[in-house]
Coordinates of C-alpha atoms in Angstrom, one line a residue:
Chain A
X1068 CA -10.3 -15.4 -42.2
X1069 CA -13.7 -15.1 -40.7
X1070 CA -16.5 -14.3 -43.2
X1071 CA -18.6 -12.1 -40.8
X1072 CA -18.4 -10.8 -37.3
X1073 CA -21.5 -9.4 -35.5
X1074 CA -20.3 -7.4 -32.6
X1075 CA -22.5 -5.8 -30.0
X1076 CA -20.4 -3.1 -28.4
X1077 CA -20.8 -0.8 -25.4
X1078 CA -21.2 -1.1 -21.7
X1079 CA -23.2 -4.0 -20.3
X1080 CA -24.9 -1.6 -17.9
X1081 CA -27.6 1.1 -18.3
X1082 CA -29.1 1.9 -21.6
X1083 CA -25.9 1.1 -23.4
X1084 CA -26.5 -2.6 -22.8
X1085 CA -29.2 -2.6 -25.6
X1086 CA -26.6 -3.9 -28.0
X1087 CA -25.9 -6.8 -25.6
X1088 CA -29.6 -7.6 -25.4
X1089 CA -30.0 -7.6 -29.2
X1090 CA -27.0 -10.0 -29.6
X1091 CA -28.4 -12.3 -27.0
X1092 CA -31.8 -12.3 -28.8
X1093 CA -30.0 -13.1 -32.0
X1094 CA -28.2 -16.0 -30.5
X1095 CA -31.5 -17.4 -29.2
X1096 CA -33.3 -16.9 -32.5
X1097 CA -33.6 -19.5 -35.2
X1098 CA -31.4 -17.2 -37.3
X1099 CA -28.4 -17.9 -35.2
X1100 CA -25.5 -17.5 -37.6
X1101 CA -23.4 -20.2 -39.2
X1102 CA -20.1 -21.6 -37.9
X1103 CA -18.0 -19.1 -39.9
X1104 CA -19.7 -16.1 -38.3
X1105 CA -18.6 -14.6 -35.0
X1106 CA -21.3 -13.3 -32.7
X1107 CA -19.8 -11.4 -29.7
X1108 CA -20.4 -8.6 -27.3
X1109 CA -17.5 -6.3 -26.5
X1110 CA -17.5 -4.2 -23.3
X1111 CA -16.3 -0.7 -24.3
X1112 CA -13.4 -2.0 -26.4
X1113 CA -12.0 1.4 -27.4
X1114 CA -9.1 1.0 -29.8
X1115 CA -8.9 -2.7 -28.9
X1116 CA -11.8 -3.1 -31.3
X1117 CA -9.3 -2.9 -34.2
X1118 CA -7.5 -6.0 -32.9
X1119 CA -10.9 -7.8 -32.9
X1120 CA -11.5 -6.8 -36.5
X1121 CA -8.3 -8.4 -37.7
X1122 CA -8.9 -11.3 -40.0
X1123 CA -12.5 -10.5 -40.5
X1124 CA -14.0 -9.9 -44.0
X1125 CA -17.1 -8.1 -42.9
X1126 CA -18.2 -6.7 -39.6
X1127 CA -21.6 -5.6 -38.4
X1128 CA -21.3 -3.4 -35.3
X1129 CA -24.3 -2.9 -33.1
X1130 CA -24.2 0.1 -30.7
X1131 CA -26.5 2.4 -28.8
X1132 CA -27.0 5.8 -30.3
X1133 CA -28.2 9.0 -28.9
X1134 CA -30.7 10.7 -31.3
X1135 CA -31.5 9.7 -34.8
X1136 CA -34.8 9.5 -36.6
X1137 CA -35.6 5.8 -36.3
X1138 CA -35.6 3.4 -33.3
X1139 CA -33.1 1.3 -35.3
X1140 CA -31.3 2.1 -38.4
X1141 CA -28.2 1.5 -40.5
X1142 CA -25.7 4.3 -40.4
X1143 CA -23.0 5.4 -42.8
X1144 CA -19.7 5.7 -41.1
X1145 CA -19.5 9.5 -41.5
X1146 CA -22.9 10.1 -39.9
X1147 CA -22.5 7.5 -37.2
X1148 CA -20.1 9.7 -35.3
X1149 CA -22.9 12.2 -34.7
X1150 CA -25.0 9.7 -32.9
X1151 CA -22.6 7.2 -31.4
X1152 CA -22.2 6.6 -27.7
X1153 CA -20.4 9.2 -25.6
X1154 CA -16.7 9.2 -25.7
X1155 CA -14.9 6.5 -23.9
X1156 CA -11.6 6.9 -22.0
X1157 CA -9.0 9.2 -23.4
X1158 CA -11.4 10.6 -26.0
X1159 CA -11.2 7.5 -28.1
X1160 CA -14.7 6.2 -28.7
X1161 CA -16.1 4.2 -31.6
X1162 CA -15.9 7.0 -34.1
X1163 CA -12.3 7.8 -33.3
X1164 CA -11.4 4.1 -33.3
X1165 CA -12.9 3.7 -36.8
X1166 CA -11.0 6.8 -38.0
X1167 CA -7.8 5.2 -36.7
X1168 CA -8.6 1.9 -38.4
X1169 CA -9.3 3.6 -41.6
X1170 CA -6.0 5.5 -41.4
X1171 CA -4.3 2.2 -40.9
X1172 CA -6.1 0.6 -43.8
X1173 CA -7.1 -2.2 -41.4
X1174 CA -10.9 -2.0 -41.5
X1175 CA -13.0 -4.8 -43.0
X1176 CA -16.2 -4.0 -44.8
X1177 CA -18.3 -2.3 -42.1
X1178 CA -22.0 -2.0 -41.4
X1179 CA -23.2 0.0 -38.4
X1180 CA -26.5 -0.7 -36.8
X1181 CA -27.6 2.0 -34.3
X1182 CA -30.2 1.4 -31.7
X1183 CA -31.7 4.6 -30.5
X1184 CA -31.8 5.2 -26.7
X1185 CA -34.7 7.0 -25.1
X1186 CA -34.3 10.6 -24.3
X1187 CA -33.5 9.7 -20.6
X1188 CA -30.7 7.4 -21.8
X1189 CA -32.5 4.1 -21.1
X1190 CA -32.8 1.2 -23.5
X1191 CA -35.9 1.1 -25.7
X1192 CA -37.3 -2.4 -26.2
X1193 CA -38.9 -1.3 -29.5
X1194 CA -35.5 -0.2 -30.8
X1195 CA -34.1 -3.6 -29.9
X1196 CA -36.9 -5.4 -31.7
X1197 CA -36.6 -3.2 -34.7
X1198 CA -32.9 -3.6 -34.7
X1199 CA -33.2 -7.4 -34.6
X1200 CA -35.6 -7.3 -37.6
X1201 CA -33.1 -5.2 -39.6
X1202 CA -30.2 -7.5 -38.6
X1203 CA -32.0 -10.7 -39.6
X1204 CA -33.1 -9.2 -42.9
X1205 CA -29.4 -8.3 -43.6
X1206 CA -28.1 -11.7 -42.6
X1207 CA -30.6 -13.3 -45.0
X1208 CA -29.4 -11.0 -47.7
X1209 CA -25.7 -11.8 -47.0
X1210 CA -26.4 -15.6 -47.0
X1211 CA -28.0 -15.5 -50.5
Chain B
X487 CA 5.0 43.8 -21.1
X488 CA 2.2 41.6 -19.9
X489 CA 1.1 38.4 -21.5
X490 CA -2.0 36.6 -20.4
X491 CA -2.8 33.2 -21.6
X492 CA -6.1 31.6 -20.9
X493 CA -6.4 27.9 -21.7
X494 CA -9.4 25.7 -22.1
X495 CA -9.1 22.0 -21.6
X496 CA -11.8 19.7 -22.9
X497 CA -11.7 16.5 -21.0
X498 CA -13.8 13.4 -21.7
X499 CA -15.7 11.7 -18.9
X500 CA -13.0 10.0 -16.8
X501 CA -12.5 9.2 -13.1
X502 CA -10.8 11.7 -10.8
X503 CA -10.2 14.5 -13.2
X504 CA -12.9 15.6 -15.7
X505 CA -14.5 18.7 -17.0
X506 CA -12.5 21.8 -17.8
X507 CA -9.1 23.1 -16.9
X508 CA -7.1 26.1 -17.8
X509 CA -3.5 27.2 -17.8
X510 CA -3.1 30.8 -16.7
X511 CA 0.3 32.3 -17.5
X512 CA 1.3 35.8 -16.6
X513 CA 4.6 37.1 -17.8
X514 CA 6.2 40.4 -16.8
X515 CA 9.5 41.6 -18.2
X516 CA 10.3 38.2 -19.6
X517 CA 9.6 36.3 -16.3
X518 CA 6.7 34.2 -15.3
X519 CA 4.9 35.9 -12.4
X520 CA 1.9 33.6 -12.2
X521 CA 1.4 30.1 -13.6
X522 CA -1.7 28.0 -12.6
X523 CA -2.9 24.7 -14.0
X524 CA -6.6 24.8 -13.1
X525 CA -8.6 21.6 -13.1
X526 CA -12.4 21.7 -12.5
X527 CA -13.1 18.2 -11.2
X528 CA -16.7 17.7 -10.0
X529 CA -16.5 16.1 -6.6
X530 CA -17.3 12.4 -6.9
X531 CA -17.4 11.8 -3.2
X532 CA -16.1 8.3 -3.6
X533 CA -14.6 8.1 -0.1
X534 CA -18.0 9.0 1.4
X535 CA -19.8 6.6 -0.9
X536 CA -17.7 3.7 0.5
X537 CA -18.7 4.4 4.1
X538 CA -21.0 1.8 5.4
X539 CA -20.3 -0.7 2.7
X540 CA -19.0 -4.2 3.4
X541 CA -15.4 -5.2 2.6
X542 CA -16.7 -7.5 -0.2
X543 CA -18.1 -4.5 -2.1
X544 CA -15.0 -2.3 -2.0
X545 CA -12.8 -3.8 -4.7
X546 CA -15.6 -3.6 -7.3
X547 CA -16.6 -0.1 -6.1
X548 CA -13.2 1.4 -6.3
X549 CA -12.6 -0.1 -9.7
X550 CA -15.1 2.4 -10.9
X551 CA -12.9 5.4 -10.0
X552 CA -10.8 5.0 -13.1
X553 CA -11.6 3.2 -16.4
X554 CA -7.9 3.1 -17.3
X555 CA -6.4 1.9 -14.0
X556 CA -9.1 0.0 -12.1
X557 CA -6.6 -2.7 -11.1
X558 CA -4.6 -0.2 -9.2
X559 CA -7.5 0.9 -7.2
X560 CA -8.4 -2.7 -6.5
X561 CA -4.9 -3.6 -5.5
X562 CA -4.4 -0.7 -3.1
X563 CA -7.8 -1.3 -1.6
X564 CA -7.3 -5.0 -1.0
X565 CA -3.9 -4.4 0.5
X566 CA -5.4 -1.9 3.0
X567 CA -8.5 -4.0 3.8
X568 CA -6.3 -7.1 4.4
X569 CA -4.1 -5.2 6.7
X570 CA -7.1 -3.8 8.6
X571 CA -8.7 -7.2 9.0
X572 CA -5.6 -9.3 9.5
X573 CA -5.9 -11.3 6.3
X574 CA -2.7 -13.1 5.2
X575 CA -2.5 -13.9 1.5
X576 CA -0.3 -16.7 0.2
X577 CA 2.5 -16.6 -2.4
X578 CA 0.2 -17.6 -5.3
X579 CA -2.1 -14.7 -4.7
X580 CA 0.9 -12.3 -4.4
X581 CA 2.4 -13.5 -7.6
X582 CA -0.9 -13.5 -9.6
X583 CA -1.7 -10.0 -8.4
X584 CA 1.5 -8.9 -9.8
X585 CA 0.6 -10.5 -13.1
X586 CA -2.8 -8.9 -13.0
X587 CA -1.0 -5.5 -12.4
X588 CA 1.3 -6.2 -15.3
X589 CA -1.7 -6.3 -17.6
X590 CA -2.8 -2.8 -16.4
X591 CA 0.6 -1.2 -16.8
X592 CA 0.9 -2.8 -20.2
X593 CA -2.5 -1.5 -21.5
X594 CA -2.2 1.9 -19.9
X595 CA 1.4 2.6 -21.0
X596 CA 0.8 1.3 -24.5
X597 CA -2.3 3.6 -24.8
X598 CA -0.4 6.6 -23.5
X599 CA 2.7 6.2 -25.6
X600 CA 1.0 5.6 -28.9
X601 CA -2.3 7.4 -28.7
X602 CA -1.4 10.4 -26.6
X603 CA 2.3 11.2 -26.3
X604 CA 3.9 10.0 -29.6
X605 CA 2.0 12.4 -31.9
X606 CA 3.5 15.3 -29.9
X607 CA 7.0 14.2 -30.6
X608 CA 6.5 13.2 -34.2
X609 CA 4.7 16.4 -35.2
X610 CA 1.1 15.1 -35.6
X611 CA -2.1 16.4 -34.3
X612 CA -3.5 13.0 -33.5
X613 CA -2.9 9.3 -33.6
X614 CA -5.1 9.1 -36.6
X615 CA -2.8 11.4 -38.5
X616 CA 0.2 9.7 -37.1
X617 CA -1.1 6.3 -38.2
X618 CA -0.9 7.4 -41.8
X619 CA 2.8 8.1 -41.5
X620 CA 3.8 5.4 -39.0
X621 CA 1.3 2.6 -39.4
X622 CA 3.5 -0.1 -38.0
X623 CA 4.3 1.9 -34.9
X624 CA 0.5 2.3 -34.2
X625 CA -0.2 -1.3 -35.0
X626 CA 2.5 -2.4 -32.6
X627 CA 1.0 -0.2 -29.9
X628 CA -2.5 -1.6 -30.4
X629 CA -1.1 -5.1 -30.2
X630 CA 0.6 -4.4 -26.9
X631 CA -2.5 -2.7 -25.5
X632 CA -4.7 -5.5 -26.5
X633 CA -2.4 -8.0 -24.8
X634 CA -2.6 -5.9 -21.6
X635 CA -6.3 -5.9 -21.8
X636 CA -6.4 -9.6 -22.2
X637 CA -4.0 -10.2 -19.3
X638 CA -6.4 -8.1 -17.1
X639 CA -9.3 -10.1 -18.3
X640 CA -7.6 -13.4 -17.6
X641 CA -7.8 -12.6 -13.9
X642 CA -10.5 -10.0 -13.8
X643 CA -13.1 -11.5 -16.0
X644 CA -13.1 -8.4 -18.2
X645 CA -10.6 -5.6 -18.9
X646 CA -12.9 -2.7 -18.2
X647 CA -13.7 -2.5 -14.5
X648 CA -12.6 -6.1 -13.8
X649 CA -14.5 -8.1 -11.3
X650 CA -12.1 -10.9 -10.5
X651 CA -10.2 -9.4 -7.5
X652 CA -11.4 -9.8 -3.9
X653 CA -10.1 -9.3 -0.4
X654 CA -7.9 -12.4 0.1
X655 CA -7.1 -13.0 -3.6
X656 CA -9.3 -13.7 -6.6
X657 CA -12.8 -15.1 -7.0
X658 CA -11.6 -17.5 -9.7
X659 CA -8.2 -18.9 -10.8
X660 CA -7.5 -19.0 -14.5
X661 CA -7.2 -22.5 -16.0
X662 CA -3.8 -24.0 -16.9
X663 CA -4.9 -24.0 -20.5
X664 CA -5.8 -20.3 -20.5
X665 CA -2.5 -19.4 -18.9
X666 CA -0.5 -21.5 -21.4
X667 CA -2.1 -19.5 -24.2
X668 CA -1.3 -16.2 -22.4
X669 CA 2.3 -17.3 -21.8
X670 CA 2.7 -18.0 -25.5
X671 CA 1.3 -14.6 -26.4
X672 CA 3.6 -12.9 -23.9
X673 CA 6.6 -14.7 -25.3
X674 CA 5.6 -13.6 -28.8
X675 CA 5.3 -10.0 -27.5
X676 CA 8.9 -9.7 -26.3
X677 CA 10.0 -8.6 -29.8
X678 CA 7.4 -5.9 -30.0
X679 CA 8.2 -4.7 -26.5
X680 CA 12.0 -4.4 -27.1
X681 CA 11.4 -2.8 -30.5
X682 CA 9.2 -0.2 -28.8
X683 CA 11.9 0.5 -26.2
X684 CA 14.5 1.0 -28.9
X685 CA 12.1 3.3 -30.7
X686 CA 11.5 5.3 -27.6
X687 CA 15.2 5.6 -26.8
X688 CA 15.8 7.1 -30.2
X689 CA 12.8 9.5 -30.1
X690 CA 13.9 13.1 -30.0
X691 CA 12.5 14.7 -26.9
X692 CA 13.1 18.2 -25.6
X693 CA 16.1 18.7 -23.4
X694 CA 15.3 19.5 -19.8
X695 CA 17.4 19.4 -16.6
X696 CA 15.1 19.8 -13.6
X697 CA 15.7 19.3 -9.9
X698 CA 12.7 17.3 -8.7
X699 CA 11.9 14.8 -6.0
X700 CA 11.0 11.3 -7.2
X701 CA 8.7 9.2 -5.0
X702 CA 7.8 5.6 -5.5
X703 CA 7.5 2.2 -3.9
X704 CA 10.7 0.2 -3.4
X705 CA 10.8 -3.5 -2.8
X706 CA 13.8 -5.4 -1.4
X707 CA 14.1 -7.6 -4.6
X708 CA 11.5 -6.8 -7.2
X709 CA 10.7 -3.8 -9.4
X710 CA 8.0 -2.5 -7.1
X711 CA 4.4 -2.8 -8.2
X712 CA 2.0 -4.0 -5.5
X713 CA 4.3 -4.2 -2.5
X714 CA 7.1 -2.2 -1.0
X715 CA 8.0 0.9 1.1
X716 CA 7.4 4.4 0.0
X717 CA 10.8 6.0 -0.7
X718 CA 12.2 9.2 -2.3
X719 CA 15.5 10.1 -3.7
X720 CA 15.9 12.5 -0.7
X721 CA 16.0 9.9 1.9
X722 CA 12.3 9.1 2.6
X723 CA 11.8 5.5 3.6
X724 CA 8.4 4.8 5.2
X725 CA 5.7 2.2 5.4
X726 CA 2.2 3.1 3.9
X727 CA 0.9 3.7 7.5
X728 CA 3.3 6.7 7.8
X729 CA 2.1 8.4 4.6
X730 CA 0.0 11.0 6.3
X731 CA 2.9 12.1 8.6
X732 CA 5.0 13.1 5.5
X733 CA 2.6 13.9 2.7
X734 CA 0.0 16.7 2.8
X735 CA -2.9 17.2 0.5
X736 CA -4.2 20.7 0.1
X737 CA -6.8 22.7 -1.7
X738 CA -5.6 25.5 -3.9
X739 CA -7.9 28.3 -5.0
X740 CA -7.5 27.7 -8.7
X741 CA -8.2 24.0 -8.9
X742 CA -10.8 21.6 -7.5
X743 CA -8.2 18.8 -7.8
X744 CA -6.2 18.5 -4.6
X745 CA -2.5 19.2 -4.7
X746 CA -0.1 17.1 -2.7
X747 CA 3.3 18.0 -1.1
X748 CA 6.0 16.0 0.5
X749 CA 7.5 18.0 3.4
X750 CA 5.9 21.0 1.8
X751 CA 7.6 20.5 -1.6
X752 CA 6.2 19.2 -4.9
X753 CA 7.2 15.8 -6.0
X754 CA 6.9 13.4 -8.9
X755 CA 5.2 10.0 -9.0
X756 CA 4.9 7.7 -11.9
X757 CA 7.0 5.7 -14.3
X758 CA 10.1 8.0 -14.4
X759 CA 10.1 8.4 -10.6
X760 CA 9.8 4.6 -10.4
X761 CA 12.6 4.1 -12.8
X762 CA 14.8 6.6 -11.1
X763 CA 14.4 4.8 -7.8
X764 CA 14.2 1.2 -8.9
X765 CA 16.3 0.9 -12.1
X766 CA 18.7 -1.5 -10.4
X767 CA 15.8 -3.9 -9.9
X768 CA 15.4 -4.3 -13.6
X769 CA 16.9 -7.3 -15.3
X770 CA 20.5 -6.7 -16.3
X771 CA 19.9 -7.0 -20.1
X772 CA 17.2 -4.3 -19.8
X773 CA 19.5 -2.0 -17.8
X774 CA 22.2 -2.5 -20.5
X775 CA 19.7 -1.7 -23.2
X776 CA 18.7 1.5 -21.6
X777 CA 22.4 2.5 -21.1
X778 CA 23.2 1.6 -24.7
X779 CA 20.3 3.7 -25.8
X780 CA 21.8 6.7 -24.0
X781 CA 19.5 6.9 -21.0
X782 CA 21.4 7.9 -17.8
X783 CA 19.6 7.1 -14.6
X784 CA 18.4 8.7 -12.5
X785 CA 17.1 11.1 -15.1
X786 CA 16.3 14.8 -14.5
X787 CA 14.4 15.2 -17.7
X788 CA 10.6 14.7 -17.2
X789 CA 10.2 14.0 -20.9
X790 CA 12.0 10.7 -20.3
X791 CA 8.7 9.5 -18.8
X792 CA 7.9 8.1 -22.3
X793 CA 11.1 6.1 -22.3
X794 CA 10.3 5.0 -18.7
X795 CA 6.9 3.7 -19.9
X796 CA 8.5 1.8 -22.7
X797 CA 11.1 0.3 -20.4
X798 CA 8.4 -0.8 -18.0
X799 CA 6.5 -2.4 -20.9
X800 CA 9.6 -4.3 -21.8
X801 CA 10.0 -5.4 -18.2
X802 CA 6.3 -6.3 -17.8
X803 CA 6.1 -8.6 -20.7
X804 CA 9.0 -10.7 -19.4
X805 CA 7.9 -10.5 -15.8
X806 CA 4.4 -11.7 -16.5
X807 CA 5.7 -14.6 -18.5
X808 CA 8.2 -15.5 -15.7
X809 CA 5.5 -15.4 -13.1
X810 CA 3.2 -17.6 -15.1
X811 CA 5.9 -20.3 -15.6
X812 CA 4.9 -23.5 -13.9
X813 CA 1.4 -22.1 -13.2
X814 CA -0.9 -24.4 -11.3
X815 CA -4.4 -23.8 -10.1
X816 CA -4.4 -23.4 -6.3
X817 CA -6.8 -25.3 -4.0
X818 CA -8.4 -22.0 -3.2
X819 CA -7.8 -18.7 -5.1
X820 CA -8.4 -16.6 -2.0
X821 CA -7.6 -16.6 1.7
X822 CA -10.5 -16.8 4.1
X823 CA -11.6 -13.5 5.6
X824 CA -12.9 -13.0 9.1
X825 CA -14.2 -9.4 9.5
X826 CA -12.8 -7.4 12.4
X827 CA -12.4 -3.8 13.4
X828 CA -9.1 -2.2 12.4
X829 CA -7.3 0.4 10.4
X830 CA -5.4 -0.6 7.2
X831 CA -3.1 1.1 4.7
X832 CA -2.4 0.1 1.1
X833 CA 0.1 1.7 -1.3
X834 CA 0.7 0.3 -4.8
X835 CA 2.0 1.7 -8.0
X836 CA -0.7 2.6 -10.5
X837 CA 0.5 3.2 -14.0
X838 CA 0.6 6.9 -13.2
X839 CA 2.3 6.5 -9.9
X840 CA 1.8 5.9 -6.2
X841 CA -1.8 5.2 -5.1
X842 CA -2.5 5.3 -1.4
X843 CA -5.6 4.0 0.4
X844 CA -6.6 4.0 4.1
X845 CA -9.7 2.3 5.6
X846 CA -11.2 2.1 9.0
X847 CA -13.3 -1.0 9.5
X848 CA -15.8 -1.9 12.1
X849 CA -16.4 -5.4 13.6
X850 CA -18.8 -6.3 10.9
X851 CA -16.3 -5.6 8.2
X852 CA -18.0 -2.4 7.1
X853 CA -16.0 0.7 6.1
X854 CA -16.3 3.5 8.7
X855 CA -13.9 5.9 6.9
X856 CA -11.9 5.8 3.7
X857 CA -9.2 8.0 2.3
X858 CA -7.8 7.7 -1.2
X859 CA -4.9 9.7 -2.6
X860 CA -4.5 9.1 -6.3
X861 CA -1.3 9.8 -8.4
X862 CA -2.9 12.4 -10.6
X863 CA -3.5 14.7 -7.7
X864 CA 0.0 14.0 -6.3
X865 CA 1.5 15.2 -9.5
X866 CA -0.4 18.5 -9.8
X867 CA 2.1 20.7 -8.0
X868 CA 5.0 19.0 -9.9
X869 CA 3.3 19.6 -13.2
X870 CA 3.0 23.3 -12.4
X871 CA 6.7 23.5 -11.4
X872 CA 7.6 21.6 -14.6
X873 CA 5.5 23.9 -16.8
X874 CA 7.3 26.9 -15.3
X875 CA 10.7 25.6 -15.9
X876 CA 10.0 24.1 -19.4
X877 CA 8.3 27.3 -20.7
X878 CA 11.2 29.4 -19.4
X879 CA 13.7 27.1 -21.0
X880 CA 11.8 27.2 -24.3
X881 CA 11.7 31.0 -24.2
X882 CA 8.7 33.1 -23.2
X883 CA 9.2 35.1 -26.4
X884 CA 8.4 32.1 -28.5
X885 CA 5.2 32.2 -30.6
X886 CA 2.0 31.3 -28.8
X887 CA 1.6 28.1 -30.7
X888 CA 5.1 26.9 -29.6
X889 CA 4.3 27.7 -26.0
X890 CA 1.0 26.0 -26.2
X891 CA 2.4 22.8 -27.7
X892 CA 5.2 22.7 -25.1
X893 CA 2.7 23.2 -22.4
X894 CA 0.7 20.3 -23.7
X895 CA 3.7 18.1 -24.0
X896 CA 4.7 18.8 -20.4
X897 CA 1.2 18.0 -19.1
X898 CA 0.8 14.9 -21.2
X899 CA 4.2 13.5 -20.2
X900 CA 2.7 13.0 -16.7
X901 CA -0.3 11.1 -18.2
X902 CA -2.8 12.8 -15.9
X903 CA -6.4 12.1 -16.8
X904 CA -6.6 15.5 -18.4
X905 CA -4.3 14.4 -21.1
X906 CA -7.2 12.4 -22.5
X907 CA -8.0 15.5 -24.6
X908 CA -5.8 15.6 -27.7
X909 CA -5.6 19.4 -27.7
X910 CA -6.8 21.0 -24.6
X911 CA -4.8 24.2 -24.3
X912 CA -6.2 27.3 -26.0
X913 CA -4.0 30.4 -25.4
X914 CA -5.4 33.8 -25.5
X915 CA -2.4 36.1 -25.5
X916 CA -2.4 39.8 -24.8
X917 CA 0.8 41.6 -25.3
X918 CA 1.5 45.2 -24.4

């Protein structure tokens, strides 16, 4: 059982790659997580995300969001659906995947970090920096 | 009496068919006078976009046509480009392309069966609701889909719009160690695949007895995937180069998606058509399992498409493992390519059916002209014919909700891209 998984999800292209950038910056930082923590990027996983969440106690999902008040913020699951990335194939995006995981009772403890895209859909470096700050603060809290 | 049903279809962003569609149904004196499945597909101009591009770019470009079946677009493209430029691939490439394709069939079929079709037949609005009543069914489906994704990624580098395929073969060969891990997973998945098939055979689906034409590839020995001749159950037997002499695409006023006809008649492509034409190519044990489960082939019930997908999953899992036995990395994973002018044709079996490509190349290896005929457009006319027969069989005096659900079931059984929306038919009925 893995204690924690930090998963940047979404497309590696366009504004959606902001989660990939954040994960890469986390890896390069001095806060690179311990051996029992998974740090990965997942390219538009759809329902396959649920397979990745098997045998994980807690997962932090990082994704681009459209809208929202802050450049980077923690979201509750029920509000995340309003801001999450556009639907992926077959109308099964992140929100629907999490609904499915919840129905199956297969979700670990989940925390959702949303990085706001610019109005034109491009990645905002400020959102990435703010998101990294929030994430590192949370990792410190979890390690105590 | 006149009934008019307007249908709105909400479709997520997806290649080839996206936007809105409608089903118009006009009934007079208990008979359907007009039935139109309308699809509003914004032109994506992919064929034009490919013009002027070098052959090296084409596999990655066409992979973007569909997020669910990118491998199919790559495999039809490389087959056509290799024919145009006289590239001969070796047996390793042919076998590994088949494994690559197995991954796509597996993930696409598993997704369709569990997330799109099964809720229809088990009385649920969505897979989320179905998961509460049938959690193990859904978990099994997700396991199989994930295995398919990982099999694609083994050769393609990633499962979404993979980048491993190239004209001549692959950019990179998987390591022996990675293949050993995959083989073990495929072996473990046999039980899931057979259990899924047994479940599908026992699933109650509506009765239907329709006279339709099945079209698929056929190979002399194998269950056709990436190679073979285009055949029908009415005697058609042609090479990919003869496709345009027999098949005609046409624009219809009520849909921006092209319809396709074989000798001016609708026809079916996809898993049931493949199974109807190729069931004797399946392993004996699998054929016996289908027979024991009550499936008589060829089938004239389009709702058996779900069983056909489950049968293909059972086949794929064993076939991929068989092809990866004694795997060794080749000296080179791709044949050398020398650009030359020419015309090439490629036809392979996408999860949804026959996918045909044609390319004209110049001396520099750049595309002068491209033509792509995907399975979703080929099935449009057949879907309309099926809707007509299925709704009449159900009874046009049935409640609107029953007609709408049956219409959705029919359309979804073909797994066109429009089936991505979980509930896309809204009927506005006016009775006099």
